[in-house]
mmCIF file of C-alpha atoms in Angstrom:
data_model
loop_
_atom_site.group_PDB
_atom_site.id
_atom_site.type_symbol
_atom_site.label_atom_id
_atom_site.label_comp_id
_atom_site.label_asym_id
_atom_site.label_seq_id
_atom_site.Cartn_x
_atom_site.Cartn_y
_atom_site.Cartn_z
ATOM 1 C CA UNK N 115 -7.301 22.593 -24.046
ATOM 2 C CA UNK N 116 -4.581 21.208 -21.548
ATOM 3 C CA UNK N 117 -3.347 23.979 -19.018
ATOM 4 C CA UNK N 118 0.403 24.355 -19.040
ATOM 5 C CA UNK N 119 2.150 21.569 -16.603
ATOM 6 C CA UNK N 120 3.099 23.107 -12.836
ATOM 7 C CA UNK N 121 5.859 21.092 -11.915
ATOM 8 C CA UNK N 122 5.733 20.589 -8.416
ATOM 9 C CA UNK N 123 9.120 18.967 -7.765
ATOM 10 C CA UNK N 124 11.684 17.021 -9.706
ATOM 11 C CA UNK N 125 14.810 15.384 -8.507
ATOM 12 C CA UNK N 126 17.101 12.647 -10.135
ATOM 13 C CA UNK N 127 15.160 9.637 -9.416
ATOM 14 C CA UNK N 128 11.578 10.768 -9.136
ATOM 15 C CA UNK N 129 9.721 13.296 -11.067
ATOM 16 C CA UNK N 130 6.283 14.915 -9.640
ATOM 17 C CA UNK N 131 4.038 17.751 -11.702
ATOM 18 C CA UNK N 132 0.797 18.626 -12.882
ATOM 19 C CA UNK N 133 -0.443 18.139 -16.208
ATOM 20 C CA UNK N 134 -3.704 19.714 -16.804
ATOM 21 C CA UNK N 135 -6.021 17.892 -14.126
ATOM 22 C CA UNK N 136 -3.640 15.229 -13.683
ATOM 23 C CA UNK N 137 -0.893 15.091 -10.977
ATOM 24 C CA UNK N 138 1.408 13.033 -12.430
ATOM 25 C CA UNK N 139 4.049 10.276 -10.013
ATOM 26 C CA UNK N 140 6.806 9.207 -12.077
ATOM 27 C CA UNK N 141 9.453 6.560 -11.197
ATOM 28 C CA UNK N 142 13.044 7.678 -12.619
ATOM 29 C CA UNK N 143 15.458 5.127 -12.194
ATOM 30 C CA UNK N 144 14.863 3.705 -15.462
ATOM 31 C CA UNK N 145 18.459 1.569 -15.692
ATOM 32 C CA UNK N 146 17.615 0.480 -12.453
ATOM 33 C CA UNK N 147 14.220 -0.648 -13.781
ATOM 34 C CA UNK N 148 13.060 2.506 -11.817
ATOM 35 C CA UNK N 149 13.174 0.105 -8.367
ATOM 36 C CA UNK N 150 12.289 2.556 -5.301
ATOM 37 C CA UNK N 151 14.679 4.029 -2.514
ATOM 38 C CA UNK N 152 13.706 5.483 0.779
ATOM 39 C CA UNK N 153 13.956 8.631 -0.680
ATOM 40 C CA UNK N 154 11.424 7.997 -2.940
ATOM 41 C CA UNK N 155 8.673 6.705 -1.120
ATOM 42 C CA UNK N 156 9.723 9.945 0.919
ATOM 43 C CA UNK N 157 9.208 11.572 -2.125
ATOM 44 C CA UNK N 158 5.570 9.802 -3.588
ATOM 45 C CA UNK N 159 3.864 10.258 -0.494
ATOM 46 C CA UNK N 160 4.383 14.158 0.142
ATOM 47 C CA UNK N 161 3.388 14.644 -3.822
ATOM 48 C CA UNK N 162 0.166 12.893 -3.021
ATOM 49 C CA UNK N 163 0.148 15.661 0.246
ATOM 50 C CA UNK N 164 0.341 17.802 -2.733
ATOM 51 C CA UNK N 165 -2.184 16.213 -4.581
ATOM 52 C CA UNK N 166 -4.782 15.851 -2.107
ATOM 53 C CA UNK N 167 -4.910 19.514 -1.512
ATOM 54 C CA UNK N 168 -4.326 20.693 -4.713
ATOM 55 C CA UNK N 169 -7.760 21.619 -6.772
ATOM 56 C CA UNK N 170 -6.872 21.681 -9.564
ATOM 57 C CA UNK N 171 -5.592 18.047 -9.450
ATOM 58 C CA UNK N 172 -8.711 15.471 -10.583
ATOM 59 C CA UNK N 173 -7.016 12.585 -10.583
ATOM 60 C CA UNK N 174 -3.065 11.039 -9.932
ATOM 61 C CA UNK N 175 -1.247 8.733 -12.447
ATOM 62 C CA UNK N 176 1.925 6.445 -11.413
ATOM 63 C CA UNK N 177 3.551 5.345 -14.132
ATOM 64 C CA UNK N 178 7.854 4.005 -14.422
ATOM 65 C CA UNK N 179 10.020 6.163 -17.005
ATOM 66 C CA UNK N 180 11.605 3.966 -19.599
ATOM 67 C CA UNK N 181 10.115 1.274 -21.679
ATOM 68 C CA UNK N 182 10.739 -1.695 -19.443
ATOM 69 C CA UNK N 183 8.441 -1.327 -16.975
ATOM 70 C CA UNK N 184 7.097 0.869 -13.747
ATOM 71 C CA UNK N 185 8.910 -0.625 -10.895
ATOM 72 C CA UNK N 186 11.158 -4.041 -10.109
ATOM 73 C CA UNK N 187 11.129 -3.579 -6.223
ATOM 74 C CA UNK N 188 12.607 -1.895 -3.596
ATOM 75 C CA UNK N 189 16.324 -1.331 -3.643
ATOM 76 C CA UNK N 190 17.337 -5.029 -3.045
ATOM 77 C CA UNK N 191 20.640 -4.187 -3.165
ATOM 78 C CA UNK N 192 20.996 -0.857 -0.371
ATOM 79 C CA UNK N 193 18.604 -3.404 2.102
ATOM 80 C CA UNK N 194 21.111 -5.886 1.430
ATOM 81 C CA UNK N 195 23.891 -3.790 2.716
ATOM 82 C CA UNK N 196 22.203 -2.189 5.808
ATOM 83 C CA UNK N 197 21.528 -6.389 6.990
ATOM 84 C CA UNK N 198 25.109 -7.028 6.508
ATOM 85 C CA UNK N 199 25.989 -3.849 8.933
ATOM 86 C CA UNK N 200 23.504 -5.188 11.137
ATOM 87 C CA UNK N 201 21.558 -0.798 10.364
ATOM 88 C CA UNK N 202 18.591 -0.553 10.749
ATOM 89 C CA UNK N 203 17.148 0.242 6.502
ATOM 90 C CA UNK N 204 14.589 -1.970 6.740
ATOM 91 C CA UNK N 205 12.863 -1.042 10.115
ATOM 92 C CA UNK N 206 12.646 2.286 8.364
ATOM 93 C CA UNK N 207 12.068 1.825 4.791
ATOM 94 C CA UNK N 208 9.418 -0.860 5.148
ATOM 95 C CA UNK N 209 7.419 1.271 7.315
ATOM 96 C CA UNK N 210 7.598 4.465 5.551
ATOM 97 C CA UNK N 211 6.209 1.647 2.399
ATOM 98 C CA UNK N 212 3.544 -0.039 4.200
ATOM 99 C CA UNK N 213 1.497 3.406 5.843
ATOM 100 C CA UNK N 214 2.139 4.788 1.989
ATOM 101 C CA UNK N 215 0.804 1.211 0.454
ATOM 102 C CA UNK N 216 -2.280 1.384 2.959
ATOM 103 C CA UNK N 217 -2.544 4.888 2.003
ATOM 104 C CA UNK N 218 -2.644 4.765 -1.499
ATOM 105 C CA UNK N 219 -5.661 1.821 -1.322
ATOM 106 C CA UNK N 220 -8.234 4.791 0.322
ATOM 107 C CA UNK N 221 -6.393 7.627 -1.335
ATOM 108 C CA UNK N 222 -9.599 10.012 -1.731
ATOM 109 C CA UNK N 223 -9.109 11.593 -5.424
ATOM 110 C CA UNK N 224 -8.643 8.297 -8.574
ATOM 111 C CA UNK N 225 -5.475 6.788 -8.659
ATOM 112 C CA UNK N 226 -4.185 5.164 -12.117
ATOM 113 C CA UNK N 227 -1.239 3.342 -12.106
ATOM 114 C CA UNK N 228 0.317 2.310 -15.453
ATOM 115 C CA UNK N 229 1.518 -1.579 -15.060
ATOM 116 C CA UNK N 230 3.428 -1.272 -18.181
ATOM 117 C CA UNK N 231 6.617 -3.557 -18.688
ATOM 118 C CA UNK N 232 7.868 -4.735 -15.458
ATOM 119 C CA UNK N 233 6.370 -4.856 -12.362
ATOM 120 C CA UNK N 234 7.265 -6.360 -8.980
ATOM 121 C CA UNK N 235 7.402 -6.371 -5.294
ATOM 122 C CA UNK N 236 7.222 -2.805 -4.108
ATOM 123 C CA UNK N 237 6.284 -1.791 -8.134
ATOM 124 C CA UNK N 238 3.466 -4.209 -7.037
ATOM 125 C CA UNK N 239 2.723 -2.225 -3.421
ATOM 126 C CA UNK N 240 2.341 1.147 -5.457
ATOM 127 C CA UNK N 241 0.245 0.011 -7.714
ATOM 128 C CA UNK N 242 -2.240 -2.685 -6.920
ATOM 129 C CA UNK N 243 -3.686 -0.760 -4.744
ATOM 130 C CA UNK N 244 -4.616 1.642 -6.459
ATOM 131 C CA UNK N 245 -8.162 2.098 -7.674
ATOM 132 C CA UNK N 246 -7.948 2.233 -11.196
ATOM 133 C CA UNK N 247 -4.545 -0.722 -12.534
ATOM 134 C CA UNK N 248 -4.001 -0.598 -16.466
ATOM 135 C CA UNK N 249 -2.630 -3.468 -17.577
ATOM 136 C CA UNK N 250 -0.775 -3.994 -21.060
ATOM 137 C CA UNK N 251 0.037 -6.780 -23.385
ATOM 138 C CA UNK N 252 3.743 -6.220 -22.231
ATOM 139 C CA UNK N 253 2.965 -6.534 -18.194
ATOM 140 C CA UNK N 254 4.688 -8.955 -16.361
ATOM 141 C CA UNK N 255 3.843 -8.595 -12.818
ATOM 142 C CA UNK N 256 5.409 -10.826 -10.300
ATOM 143 C CA UNK N 257 5.640 -11.119 -6.617
ATOM 144 C CA UNK N 258 9.167 -13.998 -6.197
ATOM 145 C CA UNK N 259 10.135 -12.650 -2.861
ATOM 146 C CA UNK N 260 10.175 -15.986 -1.553
ATOM 147 C CA UNK N 261 12.918 -16.928 -3.887
ATOM 148 C CA UNK N 262 15.067 -14.010 -1.677
ATOM 149 C CA UNK N 263 14.334 -15.635 1.422
ATOM 150 C CA UNK N 264 11.132 -13.200 2.090
ATOM 151 C CA UNK N 265 7.557 -13.064 1.676
ATOM 152 C CA UNK N 266 5.446 -11.273 -0.769
ATOM 153 C CA UNK N 267 5.009 -8.044 1.508
ATOM 154 C CA UNK N 268 3.614 -4.501 0.288
ATOM 155 C CA UNK N 269 0.538 -5.947 1.593
ATOM 156 C CA UNK N 270 0.941 -8.756 -0.935
ATOM 157 C CA UNK N 271 -0.575 -11.207 1.765
ATOM 158 C CA UNK N 272 -3.591 -9.254 1.669
ATOM 159 C CA UNK N 273 -4.471 -9.380 -2.071
ATOM 160 C CA UNK N 274 -3.207 -12.665 -3.037
ATOM 161 C CA UNK N 275 -5.740 -13.743 -0.265
ATOM 162 C CA UNK N 276 -8.352 -11.962 -2.731
ATOM 163 C CA UNK N 277 -7.491 -13.714 -5.749
ATOM 164 C CA UNK N 278 -9.936 -16.424 -7.034
ATOM 165 C CA UNK N 279 -9.731 -19.605 -4.839
ATOM 166 C CA UNK N 280 -5.609 -21.014 -4.887
ATOM 167 C CA UNK N 281 -3.924 -19.001 -7.464
ATOM 168 C CA UNK N 282 -2.845 -16.572 -5.014
ATOM 169 C CA UNK N 283 -0.602 -19.200 -3.308
ATOM 170 C CA UNK N 284 0.673 -20.274 -6.524
ATOM 171 C CA UNK N 285 1.292 -17.098 -7.525
ATOM 172 C CA UNK N 286 3.224 -16.098 -4.004
ATOM 173 C CA UNK N 287 4.845 -19.554 -3.204
ATOM 174 C CA UNK N 288 6.242 -20.115 -6.554
ATOM 175 C CA UNK N 289 7.033 -15.949 -7.147
ATOM 176 C CA UNK N 290 5.646 -17.040 -11.164
ATOM 177 C CA UNK N 291 4.727 -14.117 -13.489
ATOM 178 C CA UNK N 292 1.164 -12.966 -14.296
ATOM 179 C CA UNK N 293 0.668 -11.020 -17.837
ATOM 180 C CA UNK N 294 -1.936 -8.687 -18.206
ATOM 181 C CA UNK N 295 -4.914 -10.809 -18.338
ATOM 182 C CA UNK N 296 -3.685 -12.662 -15.660
ATOM 183 C CA UNK N 297 -2.935 -9.910 -13.427
ATOM 184 C CA UNK N 298 -6.695 -9.057 -13.842
ATOM 185 C CA UNK N 299 -8.149 -12.435 -13.327
ATOM 186 C CA UNK N 300 -6.268 -12.665 -9.549
ATOM 187 C CA UNK N 301 -7.711 -9.230 -8.530
ATOM 188 C CA UNK N 302 -4.768 -7.244 -8.946
ATOM 189 C CA UNK N 303 -5.700 -5.457 -11.936
ATOM 190 C CA UNK N 304 -8.779 -3.935 -13.680
ATOM 191 C CA UNK N 305 -8.313 -2.938 -17.297
ATOM 192 C CA UNK N 306 -6.205 -4.320 -20.567
ATOM 193 C CA UNK N 307 -4.912 -1.066 -22.591
ATOM 194 C CA UNK N 308 -2.560 -1.602 -25.319
ATOM 195 C CA UNK N 309 0.470 -0.213 -24.626
ATOM 196 C CA UNK N 310 -0.012 2.080 -27.970
ATOM 197 C CA UNK N 311 -2.843 3.006 -26.548
ATOM 198 C CA UNK N 312 -1.480 4.762 -23.185
ATOM 199 C CA UNK N 313 0.093 7.848 -24.506
ATOM 200 C CA UNK N 314 -4.097 9.031 -25.460
ATOM 201 C CA UNK N 315 -4.994 7.554 -22.334
ATOM 202 C CA UNK N 316 -2.859 9.509 -20.583
ATOM 203 C CA UNK N 317 -3.830 12.523 -22.339
ATOM 204 C CA UNK N 318 -7.111 11.816 -21.381
ATOM 205 C CA UNK N 319 -6.696 11.826 -17.834
ATOM 206 C CA UNK N 320 -5.202 15.366 -18.036
ATOM 207 C CA UNK N 321 -8.311 16.222 -19.287
ATOM 208 C CA UNK N 322 -10.497 15.213 -16.683
ATOM 209 C CA UNK N 323 -13.131 17.743 -14.649
ATOM 210 C CA UNK N 324 -11.731 18.762 -11.470
ATOM 211 C CA UNK N 325 -14.112 16.682 -8.787
ATOM 212 C CA UNK N 326 -14.845 13.788 -11.081
ATOM 213 C CA UNK N 327 -15.842 10.519 -9.869
ATOM 214 C CA UNK N 328 -14.073 7.016 -9.896
ATOM 215 C CA UNK N 329 -16.711 5.909 -12.604
ATOM 216 C CA UNK N 330 -15.725 8.619 -14.297
ATOM 217 C CA UNK N 331 -12.937 8.000 -14.361
ATOM 218 C CA UNK N 332 -13.409 3.925 -14.932
ATOM 219 C CA UNK N 333 -15.054 5.001 -17.741
ATOM 220 C CA UNK N 334 -12.643 6.939 -19.615
ATOM 221 C CA UNK N 335 -9.347 3.687 -19.384
ATOM 222 C CA UNK N 336 -13.078 1.509 -20.440
ATOM 223 C CA UNK N 337 -12.754 3.258 -23.743
ATOM 224 C CA UNK N 338 -9.318 2.108 -24.381
ATOM 225 C CA UNK N 339 -9.687 -0.784 -22.934
ATOM 226 C CA UNK N 340 -9.520 -4.169 -24.346
ATOM 227 C CA UNK N 341 -11.959 -7.073 -23.105
ATOM 228 C CA UNK N 342 -9.611 -9.777 -22.521
ATOM 229 C CA UNK N 343 -9.933 -11.049 -18.201
ATOM 230 C CA UNK N 344 -8.375 -13.923 -17.678
ATOM 231 C CA UNK N 345 -5.185 -15.154 -18.803
ATOM 232 C CA UNK N 346 -3.592 -18.181 -18.574
ATOM 233 C CA UNK N 347 -3.531 -19.325 -15.141
ATOM 234 C CA UNK N 348 -6.923 -18.909 -15.283
ATOM 235 C CA UNK N 349 -7.514 -22.754 -17.140
ATOM 236 C CA UNK N 350 -5.470 -23.904 -14.687
ATOM 237 C CA UNK N 351 -7.000 -23.131 -11.837
ATOM 238 C CA UNK N 352 -8.966 -26.843 -10.936
ATOM 239 C CA UNK N 353 -5.301 -27.935 -11.030
ATOM 240 C CA UNK N 354 -4.117 -24.902 -9.025
ATOM 241 C CA UNK N 355 -6.611 -25.120 -6.281
ATOM 242 C CA UNK N 356 -6.089 -28.755 -5.478
ATOM 243 C CA UNK N 357 -2.486 -28.809 -4.919
ATOM 244 C CA UNK N 358 -1.970 -25.484 -2.866
ATOM 245 C CA UNK N 359 -5.109 -26.501 -0.741
ATOM 246 C CA UNK N 360 -3.508 -27.373 2.050
ATOM 247 C CA UNK N 361 -1.879 -25.162 4.571
ATOM 248 C CA UNK N 362 1.589 -27.114 5.208
ATOM 249 C CA UNK N 363 4.313 -26.888 2.516
ATOM 250 C CA UNK N 364 4.883 -30.998 3.090
ATOM 251 C CA UNK N 365 1.071 -31.340 1.890
ATOM 252 C CA UNK N 366 1.534 -29.146 -1.050
ATOM 253 C CA UNK N 367 4.837 -30.733 -2.265
ATOM 254 C CA UNK N 368 3.473 -34.218 -2.207
ATOM 255 C CA UNK N 369 0.535 -32.928 -3.601
ATOM 256 C CA UNK N 370 2.439 -31.969 -7.011
ATOM 257 C CA UNK N 371 4.525 -35.194 -6.957
ATOM 258 C CA UNK N 372 1.936 -37.490 -7.139
ATOM 259 C CA UNK N 373 0.803 -35.345 -10.245
ATOM 260 C CA UNK N 374 2.648 -36.019 -13.583
ATOM 261 C CA UNK N 375 1.449 -33.771 -15.317
ATOM 262 C CA UNK N 376 3.531 -30.961 -17.048
ATOM 263 C CA UNK N 377 2.819 -28.101 -14.798
ATOM 264 C CA UNK N 378 2.528 -29.714 -11.847
ATOM 265 C CA UNK N 379 6.343 -31.119 -11.831
ATOM 266 C CA UNK N 380 7.259 -26.863 -13.450
ATOM 267 C CA UNK N 381 5.922 -25.970 -10.545
ATOM 268 C CA UNK N 382 7.683 -28.475 -8.178
ATOM 269 C CA UNK N 383 10.826 -27.155 -9.919
ATOM 270 C CA UNK N 384 9.355 -23.686 -9.124
ATOM 271 C CA UNK N 385 9.114 -24.002 -5.301
ATOM 272 C CA UNK N 386 12.239 -26.503 -5.138
ATOM 273 C CA UNK N 387 14.387 -23.391 -6.271
ATOM 274 C CA UNK N 388 12.674 -21.220 -3.064
ATOM 275 C CA UNK N 389 13.663 -20.707 0.519
ATOM 276 C CA UNK N 390 12.022 -23.520 2.728
ATOM 277 C CA UNK N 391 11.948 -21.167 5.066
ATOM 278 C CA UNK N 392 10.484 -18.599 3.002
ATOM 279 C CA UNK N 393 7.694 -20.787 1.719
ATOM 280 C CA UNK N 394 6.469 -22.014 5.259
ATOM 281 C CA UNK N 395 6.117 -18.641 6.362
ATOM 282 C CA UNK N 396 4.399 -17.016 3.193
ATOM 283 C CA UNK N 397 1.963 -19.824 3.880
ATOM 284 C CA UNK N 398 0.999 -18.519 7.137
ATOM 285 C CA UNK N 399 1.082 -15.072 6.258
ATOM 286 C CA UNK N 400 -1.338 -16.055 3.682
ATOM 287 C CA UNK N 401 -3.744 -18.312 5.591
ATOM 288 C CA UNK N 402 -3.876 -15.575 8.065
ATOM 289 C CA UNK N 403 -4.535 -13.086 5.712
ATOM 290 C CA UNK N 404 -7.745 -15.067 4.654
ATOM 291 C CA UNK N 405 -9.540 -13.890 7.737
ATOM 292 C CA UNK N 406 -8.223 -10.487 8.015
ATOM 293 C CA UNK N 407 -10.770 -7.969 7.508
ATOM 294 C CA UNK N 408 -8.502 -5.129 6.618
ATOM 295 C CA UNK N 409 -5.300 -4.261 4.128
ATOM 296 C CA UNK N 410 -3.903 -2.133 6.873
ATOM 297 C CA UNK N 411 -4.290 -5.522 9.277
ATOM 298 C CA UNK N 412 -2.199 -7.059 6.940
ATOM 299 C CA UNK N 413 0.765 -4.979 6.521
ATOM 300 C CA UNK N 414 1.026 -4.863 10.406
ATOM 301 C CA UNK N 415 1.995 -8.629 10.212
ATOM 302 C CA UNK N 416 3.598 -8.062 7.689
ATOM 303 C CA UNK N 417 6.552 -5.832 9.006
ATOM 304 C CA UNK N 418 6.911 -8.069 11.948
ATOM 305 C CA UNK N 419 7.823 -10.602 9.756
ATOM 306 C CA UNK N 420 9.933 -8.673 7.642
ATOM 307 C CA UNK N 421 12.278 -7.309 10.753
ATOM 308 C CA UNK N 422 12.776 -10.798 11.165
ATOM 309 C CA UNK N 423 13.911 -11.211 7.604
ATOM 310 C CA UNK N 424 16.015 -8.451 7.868
ATOM 311 C CA UNK N 425 17.938 -10.594 10.185
ATOM 312 C CA UNK N 426 18.301 -13.548 8.493
ATOM 313 C CA UNK N 427 20.882 -14.871 6.932
ATOM 314 C CA UNK N 428 18.571 -16.065 4.403
ATOM 315 C CA UNK N 429 17.624 -12.729 2.848
ATOM 316 C CA UNK N 430 21.064 -11.746 2.410
ATOM 317 C CA UNK N 431 21.799 -15.434 1.478
ATOM 318 C CA UNK N 432 18.726 -15.375 -1.277
ATOM 319 C CA UNK N 433 20.454 -11.461 -2.356
ATOM 320 C CA UNK N 434 23.598 -12.671 -2.937
ATOM 321 C CA UNK N 435 22.475 -15.506 -4.995
ATOM 322 C CA UNK N 436 20.081 -13.577 -7.401
ATOM 323 C CA UNK N 437 21.842 -9.500 -7.524
ATOM 324 C CA UNK N 438 25.074 -9.523 -5.774
ATOM 325 C CA UNK N 439 26.750 -12.676 -7.036
ATOM 326 C CA UNK N 440 24.348 -13.542 -9.444
ATOM 327 C CA UNK N 441 25.329 -17.702 -9.498
ATOM 328 C CA UNK N 442 21.922 -18.765 -8.720
ATOM 329 C CA UNK N 443 22.651 -20.992 -6.223
ATOM 330 C CA UNK N 444 21.311 -19.625 -3.115
ATOM 331 C CA UNK N 445 22.413 -22.358 -0.117
ATOM 332 C CA UNK N 446 19.683 -21.949 2.276
ATOM 333 C CA UNK N 447 18.840 -22.297 5.833
ATOM 334 C CA UNK N 448 17.378 -25.075 6.648
ATOM 335 C CA UNK N 449 17.654 -26.427 3.164
ATOM 336 C CA UNK N 450 15.017 -28.344 3.869
ATOM 337 C CA UNK N 451 10.943 -27.943 4.261
ATOM 338 C CA UNK N 452 10.671 -31.235 7.211
ATOM 339 C CA UNK N 453 14.120 -29.080 8.707
ATOM 340 C CA UNK N 454 11.693 -25.437 9.260
ATOM 341 C CA UNK N 455 10.522 -25.785 13.086
ATOM 342 C CA UNK N 456 7.850 -24.161 15.040
ATOM 343 C CA UNK N 457 10.558 -22.550 17.047
ATOM 344 C CA UNK N 458 11.903 -20.935 13.763
ATOM 345 C CA UNK N 459 8.586 -19.405 13.026
ATOM 346 C CA UNK N 460 7.443 -18.196 15.931
ATOM 347 C CA UNK N 461 9.784 -14.557 16.496
ATOM 348 C CA UNK N 462 7.879 -14.260 12.867
ATOM 349 C CA UNK N 463 4.523 -13.634 14.404
ATOM 350 C CA UNK N 464 5.594 -12.169 17.637
ATOM 351 C CA UNK N 465 4.193 -8.288 18.228
ATOM 352 C CA UNK N 466 7.294 -6.129 18.262
ATOM 353 C CA UNK N 467 5.508 -3.868 21.143
ATOM 354 C CA UNK N 468 7.007 -0.003 20.552
ATOM 355 C CA UNK N 469 8.201 -0.941 17.152
ATOM 356 C CA UNK N 470 4.332 -1.680 15.805
ATOM 357 C CA UNK N 471 3.151 -0.405 12.594
ATOM 358 C CA UNK N 472 0.673 2.261 13.577
ATOM 359 C CA UNK N 473 -1.516 3.869 10.601
ATOM 360 C CA UNK N 474 -2.284 7.541 11.029
ATOM 361 C CA UNK N 475 -6.248 8.616 10.551
ATOM 362 C CA UNK N 476 -6.174 10.873 6.893
ATOM 363 C CA UNK N 477 -7.255 14.060 8.934
ATOM 364 C CA UNK N 478 -4.695 13.432 11.363
ATOM 365 C CA UNK N 479 -1.571 14.222 8.834
ATOM 366 C CA UNK N 480 0.059 16.627 9.506
ATOM 367 C CA UNK N 481 2.814 17.985 6.831
ATOM 368 C CA UNK N 482 4.063 21.543 6.149
#
């Protein structure tokens, strides 16, 4: 029998509680598609501390409130307002978020993410670094940041370069959506579980024995999963690999322009809507991430680039067009790929001295 839930912490935007052997973290902003605020990030980190120390918690489960998805990303509107005002929310929020992303990847207890419905941006950072990543037939996973004058962050450059061939470059540059099997093929998820079975899986996780291993949790999830592991994008990999094999955006555009197929033309259309500067920065970050030896290495680079993005007009313009005015007509600067110069790119890749992202060792964490 499941023991009574022990509430650890609860507020309007985040619900944290123990249900049986499971530590539950529920993002609770359904009207905002559970977009994550700085305060929510701090709350998640505190919950991870408490669940790690609680011997009654055998597994941690991340889920989203409402029917629409796990998390649509970070609080873009808040970041936009801070950027306009010359504030420092980007610096503070992303530092907290990126350190938490790295922590999730190394969390000592089984960490399960229910990636049901919409999973974007910061939601990917909370879930795709988990040890056990569950998608459903409703999953719509995307990293559309280039359409905001940004790039796939929260460790996205690490994840995307671990996808087969150039699948990661395709998803990272176009911002196209993955379904559940696509996400497994791209190494962003591990199992497809029908959404109707999630309540039963959730109940089974609350009954995991103390000290359960990840292999045991995998076995439980497998009992509810389907065999699907490759979505429609897998069938297009040969073409995608050919188009995105280049290290310059100019050459990727030319490869697509030479191909008259419907997919090539729709891909070209998607790229033409994105920030030229954002695409060039993204491609360079992805190529650097290929040789990275750790997620942390990629997060350090992403943080440097993110601070430069936060100061840029392209970020504010992208958010204005997509979120504020919603006219879907951003005026990028510069407006063309060929106008992005090495001088424009240099600030995104410079060391930033005292502001560099630093990761504490797990045993050095000291929270009251």
